[in-house]
Coordinates of C-alpha atoms and ligand atoms in Angstrom, one line a residue:
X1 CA 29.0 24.6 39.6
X2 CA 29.1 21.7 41.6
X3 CA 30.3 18.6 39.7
X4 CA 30.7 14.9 40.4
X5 CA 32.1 13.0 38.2
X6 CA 31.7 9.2 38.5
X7 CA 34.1 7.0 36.8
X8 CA 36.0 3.3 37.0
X9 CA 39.3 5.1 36.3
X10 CA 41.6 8.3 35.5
X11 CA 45.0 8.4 34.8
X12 CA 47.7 9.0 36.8
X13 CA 46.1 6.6 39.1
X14 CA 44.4 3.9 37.1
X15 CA 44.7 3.1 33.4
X16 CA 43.5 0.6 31.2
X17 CA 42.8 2.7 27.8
X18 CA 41.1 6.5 26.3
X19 CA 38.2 6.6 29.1
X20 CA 41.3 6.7 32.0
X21 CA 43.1 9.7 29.9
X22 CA 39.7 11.6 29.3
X23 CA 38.4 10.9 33.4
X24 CA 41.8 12.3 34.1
X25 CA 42.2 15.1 31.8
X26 CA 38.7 16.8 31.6
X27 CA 37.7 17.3 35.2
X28 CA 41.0 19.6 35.3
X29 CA 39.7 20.9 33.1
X30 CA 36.0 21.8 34.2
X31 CA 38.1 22.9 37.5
X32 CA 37.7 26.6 36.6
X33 CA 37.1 29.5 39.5
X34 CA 33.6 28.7 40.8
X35 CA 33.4 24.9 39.5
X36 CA 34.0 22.2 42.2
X37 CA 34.7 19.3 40.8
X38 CA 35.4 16.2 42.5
X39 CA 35.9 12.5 40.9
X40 CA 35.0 9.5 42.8
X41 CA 36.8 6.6 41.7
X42 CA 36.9 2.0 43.4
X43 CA 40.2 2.1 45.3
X44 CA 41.9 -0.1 43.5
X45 CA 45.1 -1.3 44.9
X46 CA 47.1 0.7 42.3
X47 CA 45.1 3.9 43.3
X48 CA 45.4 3.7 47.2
X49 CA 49.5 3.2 45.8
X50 CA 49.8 6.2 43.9
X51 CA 47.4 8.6 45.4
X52 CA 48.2 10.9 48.4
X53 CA 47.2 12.7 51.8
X54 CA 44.0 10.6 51.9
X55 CA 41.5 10.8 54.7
X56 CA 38.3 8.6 56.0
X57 CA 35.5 10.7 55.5
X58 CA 32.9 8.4 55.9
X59 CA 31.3 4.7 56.6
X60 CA 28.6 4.4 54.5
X61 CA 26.3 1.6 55.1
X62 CA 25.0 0.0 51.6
X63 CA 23.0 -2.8 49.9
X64 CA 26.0 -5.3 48.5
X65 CA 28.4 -4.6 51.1
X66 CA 28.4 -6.8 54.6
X67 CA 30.9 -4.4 56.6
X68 CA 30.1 -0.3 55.9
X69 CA 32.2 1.0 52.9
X70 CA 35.0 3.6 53.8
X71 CA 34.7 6.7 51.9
X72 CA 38.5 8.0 51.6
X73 CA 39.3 11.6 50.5
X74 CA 41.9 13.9 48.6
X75 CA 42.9 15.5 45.6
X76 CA 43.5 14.6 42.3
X77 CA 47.0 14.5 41.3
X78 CA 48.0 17.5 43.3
X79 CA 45.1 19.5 41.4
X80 CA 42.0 21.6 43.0
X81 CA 39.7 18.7 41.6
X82 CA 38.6 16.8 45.0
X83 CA 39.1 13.0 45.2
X84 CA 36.8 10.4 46.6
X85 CA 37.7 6.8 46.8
X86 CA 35.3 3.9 47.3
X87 CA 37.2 2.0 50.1
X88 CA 35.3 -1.9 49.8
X89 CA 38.7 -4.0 49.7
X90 CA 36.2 -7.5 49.1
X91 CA 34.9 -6.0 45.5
X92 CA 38.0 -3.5 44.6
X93 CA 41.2 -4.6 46.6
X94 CA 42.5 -6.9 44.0
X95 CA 45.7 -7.2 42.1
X96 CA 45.8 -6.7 38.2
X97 CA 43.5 -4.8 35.7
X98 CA 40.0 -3.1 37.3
X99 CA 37.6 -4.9 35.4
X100 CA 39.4 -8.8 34.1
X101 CA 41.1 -11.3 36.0
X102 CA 44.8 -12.7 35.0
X103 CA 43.4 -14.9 32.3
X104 CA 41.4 -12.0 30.3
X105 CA 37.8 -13.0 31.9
X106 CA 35.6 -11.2 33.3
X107 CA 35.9 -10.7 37.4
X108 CA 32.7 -12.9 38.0
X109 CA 31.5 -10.4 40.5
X110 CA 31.6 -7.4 38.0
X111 CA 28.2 -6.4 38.3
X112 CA 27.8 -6.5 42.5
X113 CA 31.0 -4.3 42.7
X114 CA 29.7 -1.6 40.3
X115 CA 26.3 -1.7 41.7
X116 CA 28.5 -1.3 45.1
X117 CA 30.5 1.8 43.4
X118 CA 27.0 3.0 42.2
X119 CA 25.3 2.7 44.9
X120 CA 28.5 4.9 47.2
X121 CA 28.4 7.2 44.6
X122 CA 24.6 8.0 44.9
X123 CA 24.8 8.2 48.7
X124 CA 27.6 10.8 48.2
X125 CA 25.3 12.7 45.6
X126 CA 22.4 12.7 47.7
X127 CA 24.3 14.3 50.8
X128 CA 24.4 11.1 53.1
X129 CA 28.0 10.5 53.7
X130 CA 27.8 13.9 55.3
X131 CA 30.5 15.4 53.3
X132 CA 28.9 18.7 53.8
X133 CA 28.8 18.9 50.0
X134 CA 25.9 17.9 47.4
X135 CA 26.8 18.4 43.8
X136 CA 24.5 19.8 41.6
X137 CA 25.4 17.5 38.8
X138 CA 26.6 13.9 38.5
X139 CA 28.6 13.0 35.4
X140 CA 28.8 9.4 34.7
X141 CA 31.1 7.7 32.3
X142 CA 30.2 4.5 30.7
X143 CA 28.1 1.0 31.9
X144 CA 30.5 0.8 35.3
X145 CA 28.6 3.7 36.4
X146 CA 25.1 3.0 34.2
X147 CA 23.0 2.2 37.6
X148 CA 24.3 5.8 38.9
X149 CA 21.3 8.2 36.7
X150 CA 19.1 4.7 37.1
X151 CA 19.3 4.5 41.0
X152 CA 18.7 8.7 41.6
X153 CA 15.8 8.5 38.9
X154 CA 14.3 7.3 41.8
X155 CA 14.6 10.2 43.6
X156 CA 11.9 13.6 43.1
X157 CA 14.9 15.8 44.9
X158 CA 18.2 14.7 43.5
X159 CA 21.1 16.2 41.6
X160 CA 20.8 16.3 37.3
X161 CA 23.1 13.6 35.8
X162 CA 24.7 13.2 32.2
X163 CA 26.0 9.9 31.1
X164 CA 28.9 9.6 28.8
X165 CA 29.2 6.9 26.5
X166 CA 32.7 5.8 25.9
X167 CA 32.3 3.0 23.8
X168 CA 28.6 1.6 23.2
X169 CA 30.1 -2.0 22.7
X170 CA 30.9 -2.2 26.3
X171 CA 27.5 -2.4 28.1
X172 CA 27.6 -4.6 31.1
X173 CA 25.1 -7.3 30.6
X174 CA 24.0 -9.6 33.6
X175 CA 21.2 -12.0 33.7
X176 CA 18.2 -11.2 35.0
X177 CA 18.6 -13.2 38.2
X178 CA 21.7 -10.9 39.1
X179 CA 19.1 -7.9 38.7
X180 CA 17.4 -9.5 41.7
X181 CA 20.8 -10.3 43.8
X182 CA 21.8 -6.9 43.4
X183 CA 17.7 -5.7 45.3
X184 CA 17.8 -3.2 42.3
X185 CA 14.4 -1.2 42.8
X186 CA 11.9 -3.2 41.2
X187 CA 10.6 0.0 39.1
X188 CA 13.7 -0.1 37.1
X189 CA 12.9 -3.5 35.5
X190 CA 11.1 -2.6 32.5
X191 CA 11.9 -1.7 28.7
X192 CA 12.4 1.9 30.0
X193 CA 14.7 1.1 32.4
X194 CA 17.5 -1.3 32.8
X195 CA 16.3 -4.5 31.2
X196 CA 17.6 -5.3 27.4
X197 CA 16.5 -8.7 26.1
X198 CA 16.0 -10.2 28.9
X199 CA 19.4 -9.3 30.8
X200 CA 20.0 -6.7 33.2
X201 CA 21.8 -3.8 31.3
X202 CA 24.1 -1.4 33.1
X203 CA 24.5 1.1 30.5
X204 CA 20.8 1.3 29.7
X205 CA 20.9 3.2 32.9
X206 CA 23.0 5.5 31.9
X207 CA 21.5 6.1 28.6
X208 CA 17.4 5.7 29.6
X209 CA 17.4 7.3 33.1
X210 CA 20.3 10.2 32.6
X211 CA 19.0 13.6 32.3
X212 CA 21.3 14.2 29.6
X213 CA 23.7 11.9 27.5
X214 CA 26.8 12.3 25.6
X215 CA 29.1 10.5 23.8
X216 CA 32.8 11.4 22.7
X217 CA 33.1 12.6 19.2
X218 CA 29.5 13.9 17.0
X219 CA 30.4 11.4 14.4
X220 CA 30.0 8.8 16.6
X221 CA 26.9 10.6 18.1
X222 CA 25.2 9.9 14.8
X223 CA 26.9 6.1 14.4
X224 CA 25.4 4.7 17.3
X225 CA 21.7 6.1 16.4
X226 CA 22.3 2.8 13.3
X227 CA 22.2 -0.4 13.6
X228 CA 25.5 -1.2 12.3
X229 CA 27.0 0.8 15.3
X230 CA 23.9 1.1 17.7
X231 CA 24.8 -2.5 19.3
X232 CA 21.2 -3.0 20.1
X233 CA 20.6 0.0 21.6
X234 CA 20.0 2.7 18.7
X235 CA 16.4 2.3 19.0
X236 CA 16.8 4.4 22.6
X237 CA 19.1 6.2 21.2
X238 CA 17.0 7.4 18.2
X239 CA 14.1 8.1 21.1
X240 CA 16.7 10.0 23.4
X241 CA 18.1 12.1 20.3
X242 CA 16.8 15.6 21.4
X243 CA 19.0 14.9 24.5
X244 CA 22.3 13.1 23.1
X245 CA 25.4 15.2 21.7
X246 CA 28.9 14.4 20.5
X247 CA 31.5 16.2 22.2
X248 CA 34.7 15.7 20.5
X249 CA 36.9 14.4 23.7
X250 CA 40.6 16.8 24.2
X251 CA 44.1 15.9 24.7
X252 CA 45.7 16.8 28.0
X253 CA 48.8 18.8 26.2
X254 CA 51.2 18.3 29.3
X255 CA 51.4 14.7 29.0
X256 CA 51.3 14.3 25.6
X257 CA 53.9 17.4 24.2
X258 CA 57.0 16.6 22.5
X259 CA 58.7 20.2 23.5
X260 CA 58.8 18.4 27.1
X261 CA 58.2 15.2 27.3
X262 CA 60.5 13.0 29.3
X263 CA 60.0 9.9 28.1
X264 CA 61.2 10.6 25.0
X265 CA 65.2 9.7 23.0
X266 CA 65.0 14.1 22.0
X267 CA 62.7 16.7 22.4
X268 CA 61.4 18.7 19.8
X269 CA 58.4 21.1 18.1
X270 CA 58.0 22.4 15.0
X271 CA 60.7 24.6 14.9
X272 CA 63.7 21.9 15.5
X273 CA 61.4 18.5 14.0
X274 CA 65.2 17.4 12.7
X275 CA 65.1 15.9 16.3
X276 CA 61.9 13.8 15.7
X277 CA 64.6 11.7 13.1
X278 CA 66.6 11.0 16.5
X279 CA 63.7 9.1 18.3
X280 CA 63.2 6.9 15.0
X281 CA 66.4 5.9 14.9
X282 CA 66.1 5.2 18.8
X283 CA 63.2 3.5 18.2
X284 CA 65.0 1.3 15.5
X285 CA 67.9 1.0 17.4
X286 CA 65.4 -0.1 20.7
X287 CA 63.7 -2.5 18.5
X288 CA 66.4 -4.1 16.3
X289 CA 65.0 -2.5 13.1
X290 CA 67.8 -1.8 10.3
X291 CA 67.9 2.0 11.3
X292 CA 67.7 5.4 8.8
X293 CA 65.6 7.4 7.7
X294 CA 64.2 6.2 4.7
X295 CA 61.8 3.2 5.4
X296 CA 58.3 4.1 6.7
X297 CA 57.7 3.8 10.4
X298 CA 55.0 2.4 11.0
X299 CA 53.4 2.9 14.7
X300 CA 50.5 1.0 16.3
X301 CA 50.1 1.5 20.1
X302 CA 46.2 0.1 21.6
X303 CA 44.1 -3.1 22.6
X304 CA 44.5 -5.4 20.7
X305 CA 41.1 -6.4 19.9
X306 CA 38.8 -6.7 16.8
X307 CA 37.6 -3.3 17.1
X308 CA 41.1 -1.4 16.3
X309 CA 41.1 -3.4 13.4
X310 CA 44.1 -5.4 14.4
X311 CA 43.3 -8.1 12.1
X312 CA 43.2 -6.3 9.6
X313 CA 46.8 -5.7 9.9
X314 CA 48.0 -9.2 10.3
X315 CA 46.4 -10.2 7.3
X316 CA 48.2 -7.7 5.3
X317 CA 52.1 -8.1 6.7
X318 CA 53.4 -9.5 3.2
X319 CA 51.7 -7.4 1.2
X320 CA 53.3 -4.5 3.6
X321 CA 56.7 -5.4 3.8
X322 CA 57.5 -5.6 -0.2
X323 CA 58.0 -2.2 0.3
X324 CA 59.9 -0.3 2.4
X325 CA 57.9 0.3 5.6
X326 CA 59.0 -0.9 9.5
X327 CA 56.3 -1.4 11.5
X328 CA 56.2 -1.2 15.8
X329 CA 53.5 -2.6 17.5
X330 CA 52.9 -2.2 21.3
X331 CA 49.4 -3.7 23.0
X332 CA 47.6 -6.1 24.7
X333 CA 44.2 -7.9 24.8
X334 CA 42.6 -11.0 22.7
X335 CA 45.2 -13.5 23.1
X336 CA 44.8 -15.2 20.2
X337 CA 45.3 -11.6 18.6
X338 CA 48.7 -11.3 21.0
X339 CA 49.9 -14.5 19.9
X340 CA 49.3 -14.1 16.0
X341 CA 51.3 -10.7 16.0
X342 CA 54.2 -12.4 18.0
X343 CA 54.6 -15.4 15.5
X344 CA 54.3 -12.8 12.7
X345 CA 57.5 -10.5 14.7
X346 CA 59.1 -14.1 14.1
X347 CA 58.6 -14.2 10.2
X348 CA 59.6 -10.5 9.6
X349 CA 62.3 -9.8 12.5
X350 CA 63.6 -7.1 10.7
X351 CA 60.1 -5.7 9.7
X352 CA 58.3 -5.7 12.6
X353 CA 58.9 -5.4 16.3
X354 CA 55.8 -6.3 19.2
X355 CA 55.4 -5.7 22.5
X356 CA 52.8 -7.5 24.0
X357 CA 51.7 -5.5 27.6
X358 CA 51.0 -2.1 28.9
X359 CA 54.0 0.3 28.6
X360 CA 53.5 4.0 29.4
X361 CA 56.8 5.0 28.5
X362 CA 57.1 2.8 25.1
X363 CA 53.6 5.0 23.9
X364 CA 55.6 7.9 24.2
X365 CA 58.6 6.6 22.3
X366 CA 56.5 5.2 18.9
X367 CA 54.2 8.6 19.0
X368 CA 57.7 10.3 19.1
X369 CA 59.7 8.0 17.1
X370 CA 57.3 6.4 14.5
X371 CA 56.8 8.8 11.0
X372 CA 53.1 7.2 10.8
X373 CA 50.4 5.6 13.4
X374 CA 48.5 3.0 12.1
X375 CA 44.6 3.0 13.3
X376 CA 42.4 0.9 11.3
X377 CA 39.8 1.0 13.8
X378 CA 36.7 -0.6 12.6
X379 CA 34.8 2.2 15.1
X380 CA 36.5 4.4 16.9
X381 CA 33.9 6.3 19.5
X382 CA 37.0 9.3 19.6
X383 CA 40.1 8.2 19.4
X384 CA 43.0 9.6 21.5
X385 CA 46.2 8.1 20.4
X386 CA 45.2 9.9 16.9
X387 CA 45.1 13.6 19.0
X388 CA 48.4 12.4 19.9
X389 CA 50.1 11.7 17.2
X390 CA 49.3 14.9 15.5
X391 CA 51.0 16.7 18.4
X392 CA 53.7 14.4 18.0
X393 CA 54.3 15.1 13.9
X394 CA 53.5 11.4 13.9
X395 CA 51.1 11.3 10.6
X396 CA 47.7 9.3 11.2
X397 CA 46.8 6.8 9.0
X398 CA 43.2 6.0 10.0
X399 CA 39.7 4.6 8.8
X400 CA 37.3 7.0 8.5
X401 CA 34.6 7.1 11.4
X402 CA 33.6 7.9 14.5
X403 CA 36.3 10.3 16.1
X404 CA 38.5 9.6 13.6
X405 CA 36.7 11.0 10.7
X406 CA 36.2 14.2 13.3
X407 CA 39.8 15.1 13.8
X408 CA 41.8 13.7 10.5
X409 CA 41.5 15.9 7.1
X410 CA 42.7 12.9 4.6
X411 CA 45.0 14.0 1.6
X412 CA 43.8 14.3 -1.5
X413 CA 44.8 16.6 -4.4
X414 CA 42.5 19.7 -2.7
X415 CA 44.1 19.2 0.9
X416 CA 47.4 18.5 0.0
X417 CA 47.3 22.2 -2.3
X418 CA 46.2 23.9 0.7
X419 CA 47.8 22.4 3.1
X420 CA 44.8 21.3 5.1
X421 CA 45.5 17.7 4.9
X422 CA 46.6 16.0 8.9
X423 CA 46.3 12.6 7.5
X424 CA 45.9 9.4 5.2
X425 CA 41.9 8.2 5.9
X426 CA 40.2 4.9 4.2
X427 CA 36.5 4.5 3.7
X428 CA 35.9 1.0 4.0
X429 CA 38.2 -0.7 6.8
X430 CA 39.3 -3.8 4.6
X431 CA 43.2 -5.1 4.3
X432 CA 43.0 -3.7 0.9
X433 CA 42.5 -0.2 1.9
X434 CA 44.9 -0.7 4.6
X435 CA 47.9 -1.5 2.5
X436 CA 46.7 0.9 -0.6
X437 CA 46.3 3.8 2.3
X438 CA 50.3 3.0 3.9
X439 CA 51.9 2.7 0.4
X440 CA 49.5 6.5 -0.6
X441 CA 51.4 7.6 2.8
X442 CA 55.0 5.8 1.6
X443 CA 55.0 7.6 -2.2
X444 CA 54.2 11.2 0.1
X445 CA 57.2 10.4 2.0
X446 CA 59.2 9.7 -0.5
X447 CA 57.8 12.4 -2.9
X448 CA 59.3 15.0 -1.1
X449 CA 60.4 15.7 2.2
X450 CA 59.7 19.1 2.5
X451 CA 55.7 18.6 1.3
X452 CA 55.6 15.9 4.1
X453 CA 56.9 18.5 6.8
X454 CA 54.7 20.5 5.9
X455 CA 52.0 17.9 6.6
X456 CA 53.6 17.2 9.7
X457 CA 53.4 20.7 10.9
X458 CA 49.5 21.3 9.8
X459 CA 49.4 18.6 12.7
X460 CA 51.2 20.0 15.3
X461 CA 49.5 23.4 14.6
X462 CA 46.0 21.3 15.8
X463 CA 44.2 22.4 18.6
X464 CA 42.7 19.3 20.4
X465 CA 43.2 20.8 23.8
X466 CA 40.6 20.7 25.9
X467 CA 38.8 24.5 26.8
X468 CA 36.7 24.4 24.1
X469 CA 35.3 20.8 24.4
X470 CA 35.1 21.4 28.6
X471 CA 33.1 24.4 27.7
X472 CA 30.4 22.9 26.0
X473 CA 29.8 20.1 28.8
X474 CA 29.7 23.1 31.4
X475 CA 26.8 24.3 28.7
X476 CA 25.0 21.4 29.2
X477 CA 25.4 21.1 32.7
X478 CA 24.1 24.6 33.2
X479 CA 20.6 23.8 30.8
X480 CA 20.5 20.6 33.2
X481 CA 20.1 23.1 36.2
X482 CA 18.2 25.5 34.4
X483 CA 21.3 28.2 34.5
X484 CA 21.0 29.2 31.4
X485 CA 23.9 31.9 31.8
X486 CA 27.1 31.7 33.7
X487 CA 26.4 35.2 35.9
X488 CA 27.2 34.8 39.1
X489 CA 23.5 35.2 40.8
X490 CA 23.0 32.3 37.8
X491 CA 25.5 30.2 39.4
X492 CA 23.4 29.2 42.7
X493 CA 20.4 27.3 43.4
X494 CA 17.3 27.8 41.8
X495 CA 14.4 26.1 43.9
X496 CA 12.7 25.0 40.8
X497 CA 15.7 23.9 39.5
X498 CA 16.6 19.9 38.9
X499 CA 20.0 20.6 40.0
X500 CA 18.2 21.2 43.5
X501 CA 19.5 19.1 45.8
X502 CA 17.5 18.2 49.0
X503 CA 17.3 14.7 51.2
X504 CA 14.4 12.7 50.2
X505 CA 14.8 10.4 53.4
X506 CA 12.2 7.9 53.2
X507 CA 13.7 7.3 49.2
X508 CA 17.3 7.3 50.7
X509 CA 16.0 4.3 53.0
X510 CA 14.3 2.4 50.4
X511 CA 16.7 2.3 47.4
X512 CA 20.1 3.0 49.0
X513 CA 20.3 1.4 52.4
Ligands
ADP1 P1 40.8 3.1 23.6 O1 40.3 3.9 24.8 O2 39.6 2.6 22.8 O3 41.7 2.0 24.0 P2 42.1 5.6 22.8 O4 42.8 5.9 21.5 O5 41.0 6.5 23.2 O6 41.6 4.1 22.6 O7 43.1 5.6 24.0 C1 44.1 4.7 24.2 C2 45.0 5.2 25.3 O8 45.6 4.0 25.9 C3 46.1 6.0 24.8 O9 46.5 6.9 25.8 C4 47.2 5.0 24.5 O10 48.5 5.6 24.5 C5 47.0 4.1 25.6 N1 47.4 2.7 25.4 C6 46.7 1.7 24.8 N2 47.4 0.6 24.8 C7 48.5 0.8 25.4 C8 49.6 0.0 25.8 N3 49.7 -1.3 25.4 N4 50.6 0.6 26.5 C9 50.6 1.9 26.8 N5 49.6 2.7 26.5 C10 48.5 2.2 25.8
GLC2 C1 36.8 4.4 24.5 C2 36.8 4.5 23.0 C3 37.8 5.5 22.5 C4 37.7 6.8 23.2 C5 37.9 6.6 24.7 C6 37.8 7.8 25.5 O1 37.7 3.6 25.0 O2 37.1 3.2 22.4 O3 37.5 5.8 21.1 O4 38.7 7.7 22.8 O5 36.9 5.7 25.1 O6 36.6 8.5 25.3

C-alpha cells in the first residue's frame, strides 16, 4: 500500500513527547515489502539540522503562504520510509519547541501554520506537487493535522484518511474569525464539520471528516466516548463509534533496550539484571542521593502538567519520604508545576533530585537506574514511558486508565501467585492512593528480593513491540480501500475503490490554491 503519514513530529528529528516516538517508530514499521510509506513532517529548524541527503521536489503554491512552499525530500533516518518536509521558513523556521514560544505560550500563529502544513500535505495527496506518487491512504495524527481529512472531504476522487487521536485534550481551538482568515471552504463550517461552540476546531476535522479514526490504546477508545474524558467531543465520538478503534501504540525496541543501549552506566537483560543495581547506584551517585540498594527508587520522567498527575505527587513528598523511598524526577512544562518540584528538591535534598528540561540521555538513565516509575496520570491516552520501563525491569507504578490499565497487570494476591503481575495500579488517582500504592510496591521490595525479580522479569518478557499493533492499522487501511485481503492482485487499485486516487482539478483550484 501506499501510505502517507501526516504528522507535527517523529523522533530522531523532532521531539516534544509519546506522539514524536509513535510518528517515528510505526511508519518503520508499516514499511513492509510492498508498503510505501512516506511521512511528511514542518521543517523545523531542528529537522533541516539533523535530517540528510534532502532534495527540492517541489514549489507548491498555497492559500496562507505569500512566496510558494518548498517541498524538500529524503528518507527517514536512513530507513526505506520516504521523507517529505514542508519547507515555509515564515510559519516553521523558528528556534525552540514546534508548537510554544520561549515563555510556554502558544505561537500566536499556530492555526495559519497548520492549516499551511495541511494544506501542503493535501496538495501532495492529491498528486499536485508532481511527485509522481499519490498515496492511497493519508494517516493523520492529532489536531495539527485535523484540517488534513476536513480539506480532501472536499474532494469526490481523493485518497481514504484515518485520524489518530493522541491526546483528545489537545484540540486546537481558534475563533471563528480565524476560520475565515485561514479561506477554509465555507462547507466545513457547520456542527458536522469543524466548528465546536462557536470556535474553529482542528481536531473535529480529523475526527468528523476522516474515513476512519483511531486512538492509541482501546481503553482510551472507550474513555473518550464519556464525558469525564470525551472533552466535549464524546457526543461525535459516540456517533462515529462504528468507525473508531483503540490500537494499543508499540515500543520501538532499538531505542529503548537495556541489552544495548548506550546511554546507559551498564547494560543488562534478564539474564545478568545484577547490572540494573549498577545504574541505581549511578543514578544516586549522579544525583547526590545516599547510594545502595535498599531505599526505593523512585522514577518520574514526562511533562509536567496536570494530566500526569504531577500534583498529585507534590502533595504527597512528606508522607513519601518517612519511609525509605528516593525519588528522581526529570521534566518540563507548567511552570508553576517546575518551580513547586524544585523548592520541594530543596526541602528533601537527599530525597529527591529534579531536573527541570528535556534530556534524552537522563530518560535512559532513570528507566535504567530507577527500581520503580511513578505515573499517576490522571488519563493517560497510551502511555510509552510505561512500555519502557517494563523493558527496562523498571516496575510501573501507575493509575489505572487509558493505556495504562491496557498494558499493566497490578499485584494482588492472584497475580503475584502466578506470576502475572507487571505492576502496582491505583483506581482512583488521589495522593492517598499514590502513597498507599508506593509503600504496597516498598513492602514487595523489601519482602523478598527474589519474588520482586521475578516481577521484574514478567516485565521484560512483555511484548509491546510493534508487528502486531502495525498490523491491525494495515487492516484498517486495507477495509478503507476496499482490499479486504493482502493478495497481491488485492494490493492495486480498485476503480470503485475510495483509495482511488484521481485529480479532481476544478476542486484542486477551489479549496487548495
Ligand atoms: P506523553 O506523550 O503524553 O508526553 P508518553 O509516555 O506517551 O507521554 O511519552 C513520553 C515520551 O517523552 C517518552 O519517550 C519519554 O521518555 C519522553 N519524555 C518526556 N519528558 C521528557 C524529558 N523531560 N526528557 C526526556 N524525555 C522525555
Ligand atoms: C500523547 C498521549 C500519550 C501517548 C502519546 C503517543 O502524548 O498523552 O498517552 O502515549 O500521545 O500516542
Amino acid at each position: 500500500m501506499d501510505i502517507l503519514f501526516c504528522t507535527s513530529e517523529a523522533y530522531p528529528l523532532i521531539k516534544t513527547g509519546g506522539l514524536a516516538d509513535v510518528c517515528g517508530s510505526l511508519p518503520q514499521a508499516l514499511s513492509a515489502p510492498g508498503n510505501d510509506v512516506r511521512i511528511i513532517l514542518p521543517a523545523y529548524p531542528e529537522v533541516l539540522e539533523h535530517a540528510t541527503g534532502l532534495t527540492s521536489l517541489a514549489r507548491l503554491t498555497l492559500i496562507g503562504a505569500t512566496e510558494p512552499v518548498e517541498i524538500l525530500a529524503g528518507h527517514f533516518n536512513d530507513s526505506n520510509v520516504g521523507l517529505y518536509l514542508v519547507n515555509s521558513p515564515v510559519h516553521f523556521r523558528r528556534p525552540g519547541n514546534p508548537y510554544v514560544q520561549e515563555d510556554g505560550s502558544d505561537w500566536p500563529d499556530n492555526a495559519e501554520r497548520f492549516a499551511l502544513f495541511a494544506r501542503a500535505v493535501v496538495a501532495l495527496a492529491l498528486g499536485q506537487a508532481d511527485t509522481g506518487w499519490r498515496p492511497q491512504v493519508v494517516h493523520c495524527n492529532d489536531w495539527q493535522t485535523g484540517l488534513v481529512p476536513a480539506l480532501l472531504s472536499q474532494h469526490e476522487v481523493r485518497p481514504a484518511t484515518l485520524f489518530s487521536i493522541h491526546n483528545l485534550a489537545f484540540q486546537g481551538l481558534f475563533p471563528v474569525e480565524t476560520f475565515t482568515a485561514l479561506k477554509l471552504p465555507e462547507s466545513l463550517w457547520s456542527i458536522d464539520g469543524l466548528e465546536f461552540h462557536g470556535k474553529l476546531s482542528f481536531i473535529k476535522g480529523g475526527i468528523a471528516c476522516a474515513d476512519q479514526v483511531t486512538t492509541v490504546s482501546p481503553t482510551y477508545a472507550q474513555e473518550i466516548c464519556t464525558s469525564t474524558f470525551g472533552c466535549g467531543l464524546e457526543g461525535l465520538l459516540q456517533y462515529r463509534s462504528a468507525s473508531l478503534t483503540g490500537i494499543l501504540n508499540g515500543m520501538d525496541c532499538k531505542t529503548w533496550n537495556p541489552a544495548t543501549d548506550r546511554f546507559i552506566e551498564r547494560t543488562y537483560n534478564i539474564h545478568n539484571l545484577q547490572h540494573k543495581l549498577a545504574n541505581k547506584l549511578a543514578l544516586q551517585r549522579d544525583h547526590g542521593l545516599p547510594r545502595g540498594g535498599q531505599p526505593l527508587l523512585l522514577g518520574y520522567i514526562g511533562r509536567l502538567v496536570e494530566q500526569k498527575g504531577v500534583d498529585l505527587i507534590l502533595v504527597m513528598l512528606e508522607q513519601l519520604f518517612r519511609h525509605p523511598i528516593q525519588l528522581v524526577v526529570l521534566g518540563s512544562g507548567d511552570r508553576a508545576l517546575e518551580k513547586r518540584f524544585e523548592d520541594a528538591a530543596h526541602r528533601y535534598p537527599d530525597r529527591l533530585s529534579v531536573h527541570i528540561g528535556y534530556n534524552e540521555q537522563l530518560a535512559h538513565r532513570i528507566q535504567a537506574g530507577a527500581d520503580c516509575l511513578l505515573m499517576p496520570s490522571r488519563y493517560e491516552p497510551c502511555g510509552l514511558s510505561q512500555m519502557y520501563s517494563l523493558a527496562y525491569g523498571t516496575v510501573p507504578i501507575t493509575h489505572r486508565t487509558g493505556g495504562l490499565a491496557d498494558t499493566i497487570v497490578n499485584l494482588d494476591k492472584t497475580t503475584a501467585s502466578d506470576y502475572s503481575a507487571t505492576g502496582f495500579s491505583f483506581d482512583d488517582a488521589t495522593p492517598e492512593a499514590i502513597v498507599d500504592t508506593c509503600v504496597r510496591a516498598l513492602s514487595y521490595f523489601q519482602a523478598s528480593r527474589i519474588n520482586w525479580w521475578k516481577l521484574v522479569i514478567t516485565g521484560m518478557k512483555k511484548d509491546y513491540s510493534w508487528p502486531a499493533s502495525a498490523a491491525q492499522y494495515l487492516e484498517l487501511y486495507r477495509d478503507m480501500c476496499g482490499l479486504k485481503d493482502s493478495t497481491p492482485e488485492n494490493q492495486g487499485l480498485h476503480a470503485s475503490s475510495p483509495g482511488l486516487i484521481l485529480l479532481n482539478t476544478e476542486r484542486q483550484e477551489t479549496h487548495i490554491h
